Amino acid sequence: MTVQILIVTGDAAESLEVLYPYQRLREEGYEVHIAAPARKKLQFVVHDFEPGFDTYTEKPGYTWPADLAFSEVDPGDYAAIVIPGGRAPEYLRNDPELRKILKSFFDADKPVAQICHGPLLTAATGSLTGRRVTAYPALELDMQAAGASFRDAEAVVDGTLVSSRAWPDHPAWMREFLTVLRAKAPLS
């Protein structure tokens, strides 16, 4: 039986933070589905760091189809969930269907990988209280307001929750997530 992983995202998600875990998890042998507010072609963005800018810049990125809408997701079908960053989490956190999906993963103690601004989604479900996390550094106060203990590190593991700051930390993030995933949802 194939082990399925869910990626939840939307327009203006960071291209690398969606496509890197999508491809890496498929390479590992997992079946990966992308869910969004609706089945449609999503427009991702590229966030980059430019000399002289106080924050990241944003450029148009790749497009990619969503496999299913949040309303079509049965969390019981999935062994783990990946939450990319970018700007998408700013509006996705208001989606009640997505909040139900996320809460079910935490309630079942399934592996959760979040990166960059993705923790805004898990914060909206109240799932970060008492947890150790990292996120894009500008979210430190948001993570503390959500009851989490913020760490400025490439990857932070707290039980089945693996978080990371941004796409430059992908190797550490996926290495730690795959360690958790192999223990909780082995392929064989």
Short mmCIF file of C-alpha atoms in Angstrom, two decimals:
data_model
loop_
_atom_site.label_atom_id
_atom_site.label_comp_id
_atom_site.label_asym_id
_atom_site.label_seq_id
_atom_site.Cartn_x
_atom_site.Cartn_y
_atom_site.Cartn_z
CA MET A 1 0.00 0.00 0.00
CA THR A 2 1.27 3.44 -0.94
CA VAL A 3 1.93 5.92 1.85
CA GLN A 4 0.43 9.31 0.99
CA ILE A 5 1.69 12.74 2.03
CA LEU A 6 -0.38 15.93 1.77
CA ILE A 7 1.00 19.36 0.90
CA VAL A 8 -1.38 22.25 1.66
CA THR A 9 -0.81 25.52 -0.16
CA GLY A 10 -2.26 28.20 -2.41
CA ASP A 11 -1.41 31.07 -4.71
CA ALA A 12 1.69 33.06 -3.71
CA ALA A 13 3.33 30.12 -1.96
CA GLU A 14 7.11 30.08 -2.23
CA SER A 15 7.93 27.90 -5.28
CA LEU A 16 10.89 26.12 -3.73
CA GLU A 17 9.04 25.41 -0.48
CA VAL A 18 6.32 23.57 -2.38
CA LEU A 19 8.29 21.86 -5.12
CA TYR A 20 11.37 20.78 -3.16
CA PRO A 21 9.45 18.67 -0.60
CA TYR A 22 7.07 17.51 -3.34
CA GLN A 23 9.94 16.13 -5.42
CA ARG A 24 12.06 14.95 -2.49
CA LEU A 25 9.22 12.96 -0.93
CA ARG A 26 8.29 11.41 -4.30
CA GLU A 27 11.95 10.51 -4.81
CA GLU A 28 11.83 8.75 -1.45
CA GLY A 29 8.83 6.70 -2.65
CA TYR A 30 5.88 8.51 -1.05
CA GLU A 31 2.77 9.49 -3.03
CA VAL A 32 2.32 13.25 -2.68
CA HIS A 33 -0.86 15.28 -3.26
CA ILE A 34 -1.17 19.05 -3.31
CA ALA A 35 -4.35 20.53 -1.84
CA ALA A 36 -5.48 24.15 -2.14
CA PRO A 37 -8.69 26.12 -1.62
CA ALA A 38 -9.85 24.85 -5.04
CA ARG A 39 -8.65 22.52 -7.79
CA LYS A 40 -6.90 24.94 -10.12
CA LYS A 41 -3.53 25.95 -11.47
CA LEU A 42 -1.70 27.68 -8.62
CA GLN A 43 0.67 30.61 -9.13
CA PHE A 44 3.71 30.31 -6.89
CA VAL A 45 6.31 33.03 -6.20
CA VAL A 46 10.06 33.26 -5.72
CA HIS A 47 11.30 34.99 -2.60
CA ASP A 48 14.91 36.03 -2.77
CA PHE A 49 17.35 38.00 -0.68
CA GLU A 50 18.86 41.06 -2.35
CA PRO A 51 21.68 43.24 -1.04
CA GLY A 52 20.37 46.47 0.48
CA PHE A 53 16.80 45.21 1.04
CA ASP A 54 15.49 44.99 4.60
CA THR A 55 13.39 41.93 3.71
CA TYR A 56 12.99 39.46 0.86
CA THR A 57 11.86 40.39 -2.64
CA GLU A 58 9.09 38.61 -4.54
CA LYS A 59 8.99 37.60 -8.18
CA PRO A 60 6.56 35.38 -10.13
CA GLY A 61 7.42 31.70 -9.79
CA TYR A 62 6.21 28.42 -11.20
CA THR A 63 2.62 27.39 -11.75
CA TRP A 64 1.42 23.98 -10.61
CA PRO A 65 -1.98 22.27 -10.47
CA ALA A 66 -3.67 21.50 -7.18
CA ASP A 67 -4.67 17.83 -7.05
CA LEU A 68 -7.67 18.49 -4.81
CA ALA A 69 -9.54 21.15 -2.89
CA PHE A 70 -9.35 21.34 0.91
CA SER A 71 -13.02 20.29 1.01
CA GLU A 72 -12.07 17.01 -0.73
CA VAL A 73 -9.30 16.05 1.71
CA ASP A 74 -9.80 13.12 4.05
CA PRO A 75 -6.96 13.53 6.57
CA GLY A 76 -7.21 9.81 7.38
CA ASP A 77 -5.84 9.04 3.92
CA TYR A 78 -2.54 10.77 4.67
CA ALA A 79 0.39 9.77 6.87
CA ALA A 80 1.86 13.29 7.11
CA ILE A 81 1.40 16.89 6.01
CA VAL A 82 3.76 19.55 4.63
CA ILE A 83 3.02 23.26 5.07
CA PRO A 84 5.06 25.54 2.77
CA GLY A 85 5.54 29.24 3.31
CA GLY A 86 5.39 32.26 1.08
CA ARG A 87 2.45 34.64 1.34
CA ALA A 88 -0.17 31.91 0.98
CA PRO A 89 -0.37 31.16 4.75
CA GLU A 90 -1.47 34.76 5.42
CA TYR A 91 -4.87 34.11 3.82
CA LEU A 92 -5.05 30.30 4.09
CA ARG A 93 -5.15 30.49 7.89
CA ASN A 94 -8.66 31.91 7.55
CA ASP A 95 -9.93 28.78 5.75
CA PRO A 96 -12.02 26.67 8.18
CA GLU A 97 -11.63 23.49 6.06
CA LEU A 98 -7.86 23.80 6.19
CA ARG A 99 -7.85 24.47 9.93
CA LYS A 100 -9.86 21.24 10.45
CA ILE A 101 -7.36 19.31 8.32
CA LEU A 102 -4.37 20.67 10.21
CA LYS A 103 -5.93 20.05 13.61
CA SER A 104 -6.61 16.43 12.71
CA PHE A 105 -2.92 15.83 11.97
CA PHE A 106 -1.91 17.24 15.35
CA ASP A 107 -4.68 15.35 17.16
CA ALA A 108 -3.47 12.08 15.58
CA ASP A 109 0.21 12.92 16.28
CA LYS A 110 1.06 12.53 12.58
CA PRO A 111 4.25 14.07 11.16
CA VAL A 112 3.94 17.76 10.26
CA ALA A 113 6.60 19.68 8.33
CA GLN A 114 6.28 23.47 8.27
CA ILE A 115 8.59 26.09 6.85
CA CYS A 116 8.95 29.86 6.63
CA HIS A 117 5.48 31.46 7.00
CA GLY A 118 3.77 28.04 7.14
CA PRO A 119 3.64 28.12 10.96
CA LEU A 120 1.05 30.91 10.68
CA LEU A 121 -1.36 28.09 9.74
CA THR A 122 -0.55 25.84 12.68
CA ALA A 123 -0.63 28.85 15.00
CA ALA A 124 -4.19 29.56 13.80
CA THR A 125 -5.26 26.10 15.01
CA GLY A 126 -3.74 26.55 18.48
CA SER A 127 -1.38 23.66 17.80
CA LEU A 128 1.87 25.42 18.73
CA THR A 129 1.21 26.00 22.43
CA GLY A 130 4.13 24.60 24.42
CA ARG A 131 6.02 23.51 21.29
CA ARG A 132 9.53 24.37 20.12
CA VAL A 133 9.52 25.80 16.58
CA THR A 134 11.39 27.86 14.09
CA ALA A 135 9.96 29.94 11.25
CA TYR A 136 10.98 32.85 9.07
CA PRO A 137 12.81 35.00 11.66
CA ALA A 138 10.36 37.91 11.31
CA LEU A 139 7.68 35.60 12.76
CA GLU A 140 9.44 35.14 16.11
CA LEU A 141 6.88 37.32 17.93
CA ASP A 142 3.98 35.56 16.16
CA MET A 143 5.31 32.18 17.28
CA GLN A 144 5.67 33.41 20.86
CA ALA A 145 2.15 34.87 20.76
CA ALA A 146 0.96 31.40 19.64
CA GLY A 147 2.52 29.94 22.79
CA ALA A 148 5.57 28.42 21.12
CA SER A 149 9.21 28.66 22.09
CA PHE A 150 11.04 30.12 19.08
CA ARG A 151 14.48 28.84 18.03
CA ASP A 152 16.57 30.44 15.27
CA ALA A 153 17.88 27.24 13.67
CA GLU A 154 17.85 25.46 10.31
CA ALA A 155 15.45 22.83 11.60
CA VAL A 156 13.69 22.28 14.91
CA VAL A 157 12.12 18.94 15.83
CA ASP A 158 9.48 18.76 18.54
CA GLY A 159 8.01 15.27 18.53
CA THR A 160 6.39 14.82 15.12
CA LEU A 161 6.56 18.54 14.27
CA VAL A 162 9.53 19.61 12.13
CA SER A 163 9.93 23.29 11.33
CA SER A 164 12.41 25.34 9.36
CA ARG A 165 13.15 29.00 8.63
CA ALA A 166 13.13 29.24 4.82
CA TRP A 167 14.23 27.53 1.60
CA PRO A 168 17.99 27.91 2.24
CA ASP A 169 17.44 25.40 5.10
CA HIS A 170 15.84 22.71 2.92
CA PRO A 171 18.54 20.03 3.39
CA ALA A 172 18.33 20.14 7.20
CA TRP A 173 14.51 20.42 7.14
CA MET A 174 13.92 17.44 4.87
CA ARG A 175 16.62 15.36 6.58
CA GLU A 176 14.88 15.81 9.94
CA PHE A 177 11.39 15.37 8.50
CA LEU A 178 12.36 12.15 6.73
CA THR A 179 13.78 10.80 9.98
CA VAL A 180 10.41 11.40 11.68
CA LEU A 181 8.47 10.17 8.65
CA ARG A 182 10.43 6.92 8.34
CA ALA A 183 9.75 6.16 12.00
CA LYS A 184 6.03 7.05 11.94
CA ALA A 185 5.08 6.14 8.35
CA PRO A 186 7.61 3.71 6.86
CA LEU A 187 7.24 2.76 3.23
CA SER A 188 7.50 -0.97 3.92
#
